[in-house]
Amino acid sequence: MSAITVPEAPERSSGDRPPLSAHTAASLLGRQVARPPVRLVHLGLGAFHRSHQLWHTALVDEGGEWGYAAFTGRSPSAARTLEAQDGLYAIATRGVDGDRVDLISSLVEAHDGADVDRLAELLRSPAVAVVTLTITEAGYRLGADGDLDPEDPDTAADLDALAQTGFVAGDAAPPLRTALGRLVFALAARRDAGAGPITILPCDNMPANGAVVARAVGAIAEAASPDLARWVRANVAFASSVVDRITPATTEDDIRSLAERIGVTDRGLVVTEPFSEWIIAGEFPAGRPEWERSGARIVADVEPYERRKLWMLNGAHTVLAITARSFGHTTVADAIADPRVREWVEEYWDVATERLSAPELAIGPYRDALVERFSNARIAHHLDQIAAETTTKLRYRIVPLLVRARGDGRMPNGCVRPIAAWVRSLRAGRRDVDAFGPRIDEALAAPAPDVTSSLLGILDPALRKDDALIAEVDAYVALSIPA
Ligand code: CS2
């Protein structure tokens, strides 16, 4: 078993024994089984990868056959921390009345995402069967049409760099900035090594994530070399998945309290909720762990589940992040406990629920379970964290419902309110991390009567000319409720 439950050490109070360093943590906890060979590669080594794909893998890899090599995104710090701990870290599964702590040992290599040579070397191995991705929605660098955005400066730089690469075996990788650019370089290495087929499995909150990544990778490969694009079409399977596990950023307090409990300072600790979902569709020609034994579901089509998750859970998160901070709330649990905010979320859910009627979606119980999950006050899920990249999130989570309703001639309050709150907060000067920042600034600089329409146009070009919607949003913006 590569997931080992860490027993309580009640005799070890924080006063008796100082917490140990991360280096000592690795040797103290040690690997209980042989290090599994790398057969899985991940791009986007963050807290979610640790609480989800690595956890699901650890649960089913009794034989120690499926090790993960994971690469960070923007900052290499998680890789450094985990390398210093030999890839070992703990998961604290935080239920409403206590934590369960497991040691996870499925991660056998952690690297800086910029180490494209190591990524290429790994993909040259026929044993490597799957590449999973959690690079965030914004990390795919897509335009509003869902295709690769060639205007994105990092993508443009990678397309140039790849086009100039001769893909000569043994040559070092050029500097590449985007996750997909790096992946395409590594796929070329796999082709050259004759290492055979492989599956790419995106795990980000994006509709049709497999198909979208297939198009984006195909476009980059085509720009690099039409031969490579042909090889990708014939050898790379793009699977799709829906993932769900609420995993807030780990805090120093979390690390301290684990150290008090088990006597080890684990800087790779991740805190998460008991619930976890993984719904997967697609082909795995080079094999995969039996993730279904960890509760994952293999289905023919993820779309209904993907809509349920994006519209219900993620959409409600975005409603909370946009509307509840102006009431002074900082976490999801605080926000959902406020009856005013709860009513807005319920109203939004009413809109989403109408479009999620398939009986297998069991939407009533799903909705009740969300209220329970959001209300877990032992999980401090910060609204500021969710508010990052709100523009992209609105596009995937709430705008599709609004566009459908407008197509039916309806004006659903549940969707209009959060979008109006977003417009109002931008007009009032609030800024969160957002790849669309420059376009937002441009829209805000438009003549006053055009600002709302310009902002809506960033969400979906079809909304820019929807005069009835613009008037409705402006009416909300003019109200004196906080936003
Ligand atoms: C959240 C998600 O930050 C966000 O936008 O909605 O990270 C959410 O917590 C996860 O998708 C839960 O599975």
Coordinates of C-alpha atoms and ligand atoms in Angstrom, one line a residue:
M1 CA 0.0 0.0 0.0
S2 CA 1.5 3.4 -0.8
A3 CA -1.1 5.3 1.3
I4 CA -0.2 4.7 4.9
T5 CA -2.4 6.0 7.7
V6 CA -0.3 7.8 10.2
P7 CA -1.3 6.8 13.7
E8 CA -2.0 9.4 16.4
A9 CA 1.0 9.9 18.6
P10 CA -0.9 11.2 21.7
E11 CA 2.1 10.8 24.0
R12 CA 4.0 13.2 21.9
S13 CA 2.8 16.7 22.8
S14 CA 4.4 19.7 21.2
G15 CA 6.0 20.6 24.5
D16 CA 7.8 17.2 24.8
R17 CA 9.5 17.3 21.4
P18 CA 10.2 20.0 18.9
P19 CA 8.9 19.5 15.4
L20 CA 11.4 17.9 13.0
S21 CA 12.7 19.3 9.8
A22 CA 11.4 18.2 6.4
H23 CA 14.6 16.3 5.8
T24 CA 14.2 14.4 8.9
A25 CA 10.5 13.8 8.0
A26 CA 11.6 11.8 5.0
S27 CA 13.9 9.6 6.8
L28 CA 11.7 9.2 9.8
L29 CA 8.6 8.3 7.9
G30 CA 10.6 6.6 5.2
R31 CA 9.3 4.7 2.2
Q32 CA 7.4 1.7 3.5
V33 CA 7.5 0.0 0.2
A34 CA 10.0 0.0 -2.7
R35 CA 9.9 3.2 -4.8
P36 CA 7.5 2.6 -7.6
P37 CA 8.8 3.1 -11.2
V38 CA 7.7 6.2 -13.0
R39 CA 4.8 5.3 -15.2
L40 CA 2.8 8.5 -14.7
V41 CA 3.8 12.1 -15.4
H42 CA 2.0 15.2 -14.1
L43 CA 2.1 18.8 -15.1
G44 CA 1.0 21.2 -12.4
L45 CA 2.3 20.0 -9.1
G46 CA 0.2 21.9 -6.6
A47 CA -2.0 21.1 -3.6
F48 CA -4.8 19.6 -5.8
H49 CA -2.5 17.1 -7.5
R50 CA -1.4 15.9 -4.1
S51 CA -4.9 15.6 -2.7
H52 CA -6.3 14.0 -5.9
Q53 CA -4.4 12.1 -8.6
L54 CA -1.6 11.1 -6.2
W55 CA -4.1 10.0 -3.6
H56 CA -6.2 8.0 -6.0
T57 CA -3.1 6.4 -7.3
A58 CA -1.7 5.6 -3.8
L59 CA -5.0 3.9 -2.9
V60 CA -4.8 1.4 -5.7
D61 CA -1.1 0.8 -6.1
E62 CA -0.6 -1.9 -3.6
G63 CA 2.1 -3.5 -5.8
G64 CA 4.1 -0.3 -6.1
E65 CA 3.9 -0.3 -9.9
W66 CA 2.7 3.2 -10.6
G67 CA 5.1 6.0 -9.6
Y68 CA 4.4 9.7 -10.5
A69 CA 7.0 12.2 -11.7
A70 CA 5.4 15.7 -11.3
F71 CA 6.4 19.1 -12.6
T72 CA 5.5 22.4 -11.1
G73 CA 3.9 25.3 -13.1
R74 CA 5.0 28.9 -12.6
S75 CA 7.0 28.5 -9.4
P76 CA 9.4 25.6 -8.7
S77 CA 9.0 25.9 -4.9
A78 CA 6.6 22.9 -4.5
A79 CA 9.1 20.7 -6.4
R80 CA 12.0 21.8 -4.1
T81 CA 9.9 21.2 -1.0
L82 CA 8.9 17.7 -2.1
E83 CA 12.3 16.7 -3.5
A84 CA 13.7 17.5 -0.1
Q85 CA 11.2 15.1 1.5
D86 CA 11.9 12.3 -1.1
G87 CA 8.4 13.0 -2.6
L88 CA 6.7 11.9 0.7
Y89 CA 4.0 14.0 2.2
A90 CA 0.9 13.7 4.3
I91 CA -2.8 14.3 3.4
A92 CA -5.0 15.5 6.3
T93 CA -8.5 14.6 5.3
R94 CA -10.5 17.1 7.3
G95 CA -14.1 16.0 8.1
V96 CA -16.5 18.0 10.2
D97 CA -15.3 16.3 13.3
G98 CA -11.7 15.4 12.9
D99 CA -8.7 14.8 10.6
R100 CA -7.4 11.5 9.2
V101 CA -3.7 11.6 8.2
D102 CA -2.3 9.5 5.5
L103 CA 1.3 9.4 4.2
I104 CA 1.4 9.3 0.4
S105 CA 4.3 7.8 -1.4
S106 CA 3.2 7.7 -5.0
L107 CA 5.3 10.8 -5.9
V108 CA 8.8 9.6 -6.8
E109 CA 10.1 12.7 -8.6
A110 CA 9.3 16.3 -8.3
H111 CA 10.7 18.8 -10.8
D112 CA 10.7 22.5 -11.8
G113 CA 8.3 22.8 -14.8
A114 CA 11.1 24.5 -16.7
D115 CA 13.1 21.3 -16.7
V116 CA 11.8 20.3 -20.1
D117 CA 14.8 18.0 -20.7
R118 CA 13.7 15.7 -17.8
L119 CA 10.1 15.8 -19.1
A120 CA 11.3 14.7 -22.6
E121 CA 13.5 12.0 -21.1
L122 CA 10.6 10.6 -19.1
L123 CA 8.3 10.5 -22.2
R124 CA 11.0 8.6 -24.1
S125 CA 10.2 5.7 -21.8
P126 CA 7.6 3.2 -23.2
A127 CA 6.8 2.5 -19.5
V128 CA 5.3 6.0 -19.1
A129 CA 1.7 5.5 -19.9
V130 CA -0.3 8.6 -18.9
V131 CA 0.4 12.4 -18.5
T132 CA -2.2 14.1 -16.3
L133 CA -2.6 17.9 -16.2
T134 CA -3.7 20.4 -13.6
I135 CA -2.4 23.6 -15.0
T136 CA -5.5 25.6 -14.3
E137 CA -8.1 26.8 -16.8
A138 CA -6.0 29.9 -17.7
G139 CA -2.9 27.7 -18.1
Y140 CA -4.1 26.3 -21.4
R141 CA -3.9 29.8 -23.1
L142 CA -7.2 29.5 -25.0
G143 CA -9.2 32.2 -26.7
A144 CA -13.0 32.7 -26.3
D145 CA -13.6 30.1 -29.0
G146 CA -11.9 27.4 -27.0
D147 CA -9.0 27.2 -29.4
L148 CA -5.3 28.0 -28.7
D149 CA -4.9 31.7 -28.5
P150 CA -2.0 32.4 -30.9
E151 CA -2.0 36.1 -29.7
D152 CA -1.0 34.9 -26.2
P153 CA 2.7 36.1 -26.0
D154 CA 4.0 33.0 -24.2
T155 CA 2.3 30.7 -26.7
A156 CA 3.6 32.8 -29.6
A157 CA 7.1 32.6 -28.2
D158 CA 6.8 28.8 -27.8
L159 CA 5.5 28.4 -31.3
D160 CA 8.5 30.3 -32.6
A161 CA 10.9 28.3 -30.4
L162 CA 9.4 25.0 -31.5
A163 CA 9.4 25.9 -35.2
Q164 CA 13.1 26.5 -35.0
T165 CA 13.9 23.3 -33.2
G166 CA 15.2 20.5 -35.3
F167 CA 14.1 17.9 -32.8
V168 CA 17.5 16.3 -33.1
A169 CA 17.8 13.5 -30.5
G170 CA 20.0 14.5 -27.7
D171 CA 19.6 18.3 -28.3
A172 CA 18.6 20.3 -25.2
A173 CA 15.1 21.7 -25.2
P174 CA 14.8 25.3 -26.2
P175 CA 13.4 27.6 -23.4
L176 CA 9.7 27.0 -23.4
R177 CA 7.2 28.9 -21.3
T178 CA 3.8 27.2 -21.6
A179 CA 2.8 23.8 -20.3
L180 CA 1.5 22.7 -23.7
G181 CA 4.6 23.9 -25.5
R182 CA 6.7 21.8 -23.1
L183 CA 4.4 18.8 -23.5
V184 CA 4.7 19.0 -27.3
F185 CA 8.5 19.0 -27.2
A186 CA 8.4 15.9 -24.9
L187 CA 5.9 14.2 -27.3
A188 CA 8.4 14.7 -30.1
A189 CA 11.0 13.0 -27.9
R190 CA 8.7 10.1 -27.4
R191 CA 8.1 9.8 -31.1
D192 CA 11.9 9.8 -31.8
A193 CA 12.4 7.2 -29.2
G194 CA 9.7 5.0 -30.8
A195 CA 8.2 4.7 -27.3
G196 CA 4.7 4.2 -28.6
P197 CA 1.3 5.5 -27.7
I198 CA 0.4 7.5 -24.6
T199 CA -2.6 9.1 -23.0
I200 CA -2.9 12.8 -22.0
L201 CA -5.6 13.2 -19.3
P202 CA -6.4 16.8 -18.4
C203 CA -7.9 17.3 -14.9
D204 CA -8.9 20.9 -15.0
N205 CA -12.3 22.5 -14.6
M206 CA -12.9 23.0 -18.3
P207 CA -15.7 21.7 -20.5
A208 CA -14.6 18.9 -22.9
N209 CA -11.1 19.1 -21.5
G210 CA -9.8 16.2 -23.5
A211 CA -11.1 17.5 -26.9
V212 CA -9.9 21.0 -26.1
V213 CA -6.4 19.8 -25.2
A214 CA -6.3 17.6 -28.3
R215 CA -7.0 20.7 -30.5
A216 CA -4.5 22.9 -28.7
V217 CA -1.7 20.2 -28.7
G218 CA -2.5 19.4 -32.3
A219 CA -2.2 23.1 -33.3
I220 CA 1.2 23.5 -31.5
A221 CA 2.5 20.3 -33.0
E222 CA 1.3 21.3 -36.5
A223 CA 3.2 24.6 -36.1
A224 CA 6.3 22.8 -35.0
S225 CA 6.2 20.2 -37.7
P226 CA 3.3 18.6 -39.7
D227 CA 5.1 15.2 -39.2
L228 CA 4.9 15.5 -35.5
A229 CA 1.2 16.5 -35.7
R230 CA 0.6 13.3 -37.7
W231 CA 2.4 11.2 -35.1
V232 CA 0.4 12.9 -32.4
R233 CA -2.9 12.1 -34.1
A234 CA -2.0 8.5 -34.5
N235 CA -0.4 7.9 -31.1
V236 CA -1.7 10.2 -28.5
A237 CA -5.0 9.5 -26.9
F238 CA -6.7 12.5 -25.3
A239 CA -9.0 11.3 -22.4
S240 CA -11.3 13.6 -20.5
S241 CA -12.0 13.9 -16.9
V242 CA -14.0 15.6 -14.2
V243 CA -12.2 16.0 -10.9
D244 CA -13.6 17.2 -7.6
R245 CA -12.0 17.7 -4.2
I246 CA -12.0 20.9 -2.3
T247 CA -8.4 21.6 -1.4
P248 CA -7.6 25.0 0.0
A249 CA -4.0 26.3 0.1
T250 CA -2.1 24.7 3.1
T251 CA -1.4 27.2 5.9
E252 CA 1.5 27.5 8.4
D253 CA -1.1 26.6 11.1
D254 CA -2.0 23.4 9.3
I255 CA 1.7 22.5 9.2
R256 CA 2.2 23.4 12.8
S257 CA -0.8 21.4 14.1
L258 CA 0.3 18.3 12.1
A259 CA 3.8 18.6 13.6
E260 CA 2.2 18.7 17.1
R261 CA 0.2 15.6 16.3
I262 CA 2.9 13.4 14.7
G263 CA 6.1 15.1 15.6
V264 CA 7.1 15.8 12.0
T265 CA 7.1 19.1 10.1
D266 CA 5.8 18.3 6.7
R267 CA 6.1 21.2 4.3
G268 CA 4.4 19.2 1.6
L269 CA 1.3 18.7 3.7
V270 CA -2.1 19.0 2.0
V271 CA -5.4 19.5 3.7
T272 CA -8.5 18.4 2.0
E273 CA -12.2 17.4 2.4
P274 CA -13.3 13.7 2.7
F275 CA -15.2 13.9 -0.6
S276 CA -13.3 13.1 -3.9
E277 CA -14.7 12.5 -7.4
W278 CA -12.9 11.4 -10.5
I279 CA -14.9 10.7 -13.7
I280 CA -12.9 9.6 -16.7
A281 CA -13.6 8.8 -20.3
G282 CA -11.1 7.8 -22.9
E283 CA -8.5 5.3 -24.1
F284 CA -5.4 4.2 -22.3
P285 CA -3.4 2.3 -24.9
A286 CA -0.3 2.0 -22.6
G287 CA -2.3 1.1 -19.5
R288 CA -3.3 3.0 -16.3
P289 CA -3.7 2.3 -12.6
E290 CA -7.0 0.7 -11.7
W291 CA -8.2 4.1 -10.5
E292 CA -11.8 2.7 -10.3
R293 CA -10.8 0.8 -7.2
S294 CA -10.2 4.2 -5.5
G295 CA -13.7 5.4 -6.3
A296 CA -13.0 6.8 -9.8
R297 CA -15.7 6.1 -12.4
I298 CA -14.9 5.2 -16.0
V299 CA -17.8 6.4 -18.2
A300 CA -18.4 6.6 -22.0
D301 CA -19.0 10.4 -21.9
V302 CA -18.1 12.8 -19.1
E303 CA -20.2 15.7 -20.4
P304 CA -23.2 15.4 -18.1
Y305 CA -21.0 15.1 -15.1
E306 CA -18.8 17.9 -16.2
R307 CA -21.7 20.2 -16.5
R308 CA -23.0 19.2 -13.2
K309 CA -19.7 19.9 -11.5
L310 CA -18.8 23.1 -13.4
W311 CA -22.3 24.6 -13.1
M312 CA -23.2 23.5 -9.7
L313 CA -20.0 23.4 -7.6
N314 CA -17.6 25.7 -9.4
G315 CA -20.4 28.1 -10.5
A316 CA -21.6 28.5 -6.9
H317 CA -18.0 29.0 -5.8
T318 CA -17.7 31.8 -8.3
V319 CA -21.0 33.3 -7.2
L320 CA -19.7 33.3 -3.6
A321 CA -16.3 34.8 -4.5
I322 CA -18.0 37.6 -6.5
T323 CA -20.8 38.5 -4.2
A324 CA -19.8 37.6 -0.6
R325 CA -16.5 39.4 0.0
S326 CA -18.2 42.8 0.1
F327 CA -20.2 41.5 3.1
G328 CA -16.9 40.9 4.8
H329 CA -16.9 37.2 4.3
T330 CA -13.5 35.6 3.7
T331 CA -14.3 31.8 3.4
V332 CA -16.8 29.7 1.6
A333 CA -18.1 28.4 4.9
D334 CA -18.7 31.9 6.2
A335 CA -20.4 33.0 3.0
I336 CA -22.8 30.1 2.7
A337 CA -23.9 30.6 6.3
D338 CA -25.1 34.1 5.4
P339 CA -28.8 33.8 4.4
R340 CA -28.5 36.7 1.9
V341 CA -25.7 35.0 0.0
R342 CA -27.3 31.6 0.4
E343 CA -30.4 32.8 -1.3
W344 CA -28.4 34.1 -4.3
V345 CA -26.6 30.8 -4.5
E346 CA -29.9 28.9 -4.4
E347 CA -31.3 31.1 -7.0
Y348 CA -28.3 30.4 -9.2
W349 CA -28.6 26.7 -8.5
D350 CA -32.3 26.8 -9.6
V351 CA -31.2 28.0 -13.0
A352 CA -28.5 25.3 -13.3
T353 CA -30.7 22.6 -12.0
E354 CA -33.3 23.1 -14.8
R355 CA -30.6 22.1 -17.3
L356 CA -29.4 19.1 -15.4
S357 CA -32.4 16.8 -15.4
A358 CA -30.8 13.5 -16.4
P359 CA -31.8 11.0 -13.6
E360 CA -28.3 9.6 -13.2
L361 CA -27.1 13.1 -12.2
A362 CA -29.3 12.8 -9.0
I363 CA -29.2 16.6 -8.8
G364 CA -31.3 17.0 -5.6
P365 CA -28.9 14.9 -3.4
Y366 CA -25.9 16.5 -5.2
R367 CA -27.1 19.9 -4.4
D368 CA -27.8 19.0 -0.7
A369 CA -24.3 17.5 -0.5
L370 CA -22.8 20.8 -1.9
V371 CA -24.4 22.8 0.9
E372 CA -22.9 20.3 3.4
R373 CA -19.4 20.4 1.8
F374 CA -19.4 24.2 1.6
S375 CA -20.5 24.5 5.2
N376 CA -17.5 22.5 6.5
A377 CA -16.0 25.3 8.6
R378 CA -13.0 23.2 9.4
I379 CA -11.9 23.7 5.8
A380 CA -10.8 27.4 5.4
H381 CA -11.4 27.8 1.7
H382 CA -10.7 31.4 1.0
L383 CA -12.9 33.4 -1.4
D384 CA -9.8 35.3 -2.5
Q385 CA -8.3 32.1 -3.8
I386 CA -11.4 31.2 -5.8
A387 CA -11.6 34.8 -7.1
A388 CA -8.4 34.3 -9.1
E389 CA -9.1 34.2 -12.8
T390 CA -12.7 35.0 -12.4
T391 CA -13.1 36.0 -16.1
T392 CA -12.1 32.5 -17.3
K393 CA -14.1 30.9 -14.6
L394 CA -17.3 32.9 -15.5
R395 CA -16.9 31.8 -19.1
Y396 CA -16.9 28.2 -18.2
R397 CA -19.2 28.1 -15.2
I398 CA -22.0 30.7 -15.4
V399 CA -22.0 32.3 -18.9
P400 CA -23.0 29.1 -20.6
L401 CA -26.2 29.0 -18.5
L402 CA -26.8 32.7 -19.1
V403 CA -26.3 32.3 -22.9
R404 CA -28.7 29.3 -23.0
A405 CA -31.3 31.2 -21.0
R406 CA -31.0 34.3 -23.2
G407 CA -31.4 32.0 -26.3
D408 CA -34.8 31.0 -24.8
G409 CA -35.7 34.7 -24.2
R410 CA -35.3 34.5 -20.4
M411 CA -33.4 36.7 -18.0
P412 CA -32.4 34.5 -15.1
N413 CA -31.7 36.5 -12.0
G414 CA -29.5 33.7 -10.6
C415 CA -26.9 34.3 -13.4
V416 CA -27.5 38.1 -14.0
R417 CA -26.8 39.0 -10.4
P418 CA -23.3 37.5 -10.1
I419 CA -22.3 38.9 -13.5
A420 CA -23.6 42.3 -12.4
A421 CA -21.7 42.0 -9.2
W422 CA -18.5 41.3 -11.2
V423 CA -19.1 44.4 -13.4
R424 CA -19.8 46.5 -10.4
S425 CA -16.7 45.3 -8.5
L426 CA -14.5 46.0 -11.5
R427 CA -16.0 49.4 -12.0
A428 CA -15.3 50.1 -8.3
G429 CA -11.7 49.2 -8.8
R430 CA -11.4 45.7 -7.3
R431 CA -8.8 43.6 -9.0
D432 CA -8.0 39.9 -8.6
V433 CA -5.3 38.0 -10.5
D434 CA -6.7 37.7 -14.0
A435 CA -5.2 36.8 -17.3
F436 CA -7.8 39.1 -18.9
G437 CA -6.6 42.1 -16.8
P438 CA -5.5 44.1 -19.9
R439 CA -8.8 43.5 -21.7
I440 CA -10.7 44.5 -18.6
D441 CA -8.7 47.7 -18.3
E442 CA -9.5 48.4 -22.0
A443 CA -13.2 47.8 -21.4
L444 CA -13.2 50.1 -18.3
A445 CA -11.6 52.9 -20.4
A446 CA -14.6 52.8 -22.9
P447 CA -17.1 55.7 -22.7
A448 CA -19.3 55.2 -19.7
P449 CA -22.4 53.9 -21.5
D450 CA -20.3 51.2 -23.2
V451 CA -18.4 49.8 -20.3
T452 CA -21.0 47.1 -19.4
S453 CA -21.3 46.0 -22.9
S454 CA -17.5 45.9 -23.3
L455 CA -17.1 43.8 -20.2
L456 CA -19.8 41.4 -21.2
G457 CA -18.2 41.1 -24.6
I458 CA -15.0 39.7 -22.9
L459 CA -17.2 36.9 -21.3
D460 CA -18.9 36.1 -24.6
P461 CA -19.1 38.1 -27.8
A462 CA -22.8 37.3 -28.1
L463 CA -23.5 39.2 -24.9
R464 CA -22.0 42.4 -26.1
K465 CA -25.0 43.4 -28.1
D466 CA -27.7 42.0 -25.8
D467 CA -29.3 45.3 -24.9
A468 CA -31.9 43.9 -22.6
L469 CA -29.2 42.1 -20.6
I470 CA -27.0 45.2 -20.5
A471 CA -29.9 47.2 -19.1
E472 CA -30.6 44.6 -16.5
V473 CA -26.9 44.4 -15.4
D474 CA -26.8 48.2 -15.3
A475 CA -29.9 48.3 -13.1
Y476 CA -28.2 45.9 -10.7
V477 CA -25.0 47.8 -10.7
A478 CA -27.0 50.9 -9.8
L479 CA -28.6 49.2 -6.7
S480 CA -27.0 50.0 -3.4
I481 CA -26.5 46.4 -2.3
P482 CA -22.9 45.6 -1.8
A483 CA -21.1 43.9 -4.6
Ligands
CS2_1 C1 -12.7 26.4 -7.1 C2 -12.2 25.0 -7.4 O1 -10.9 27.8 -7.0 C3 -11.9 27.5 -7.7 O2 -12.2 28.1 -8.7 O3 -14.0 26.4 -7.6 O4 -10.8 25.0 -7.2 C4 -12.9 23.9 -6.6 O5 -12.6 24.0 -5.2 C5 -12.5 22.5 -7.1 O6 -12.8 22.4 -8.4 C6 -13.2 21.5 -6.3 O7 -13.1 20.3 -6.9

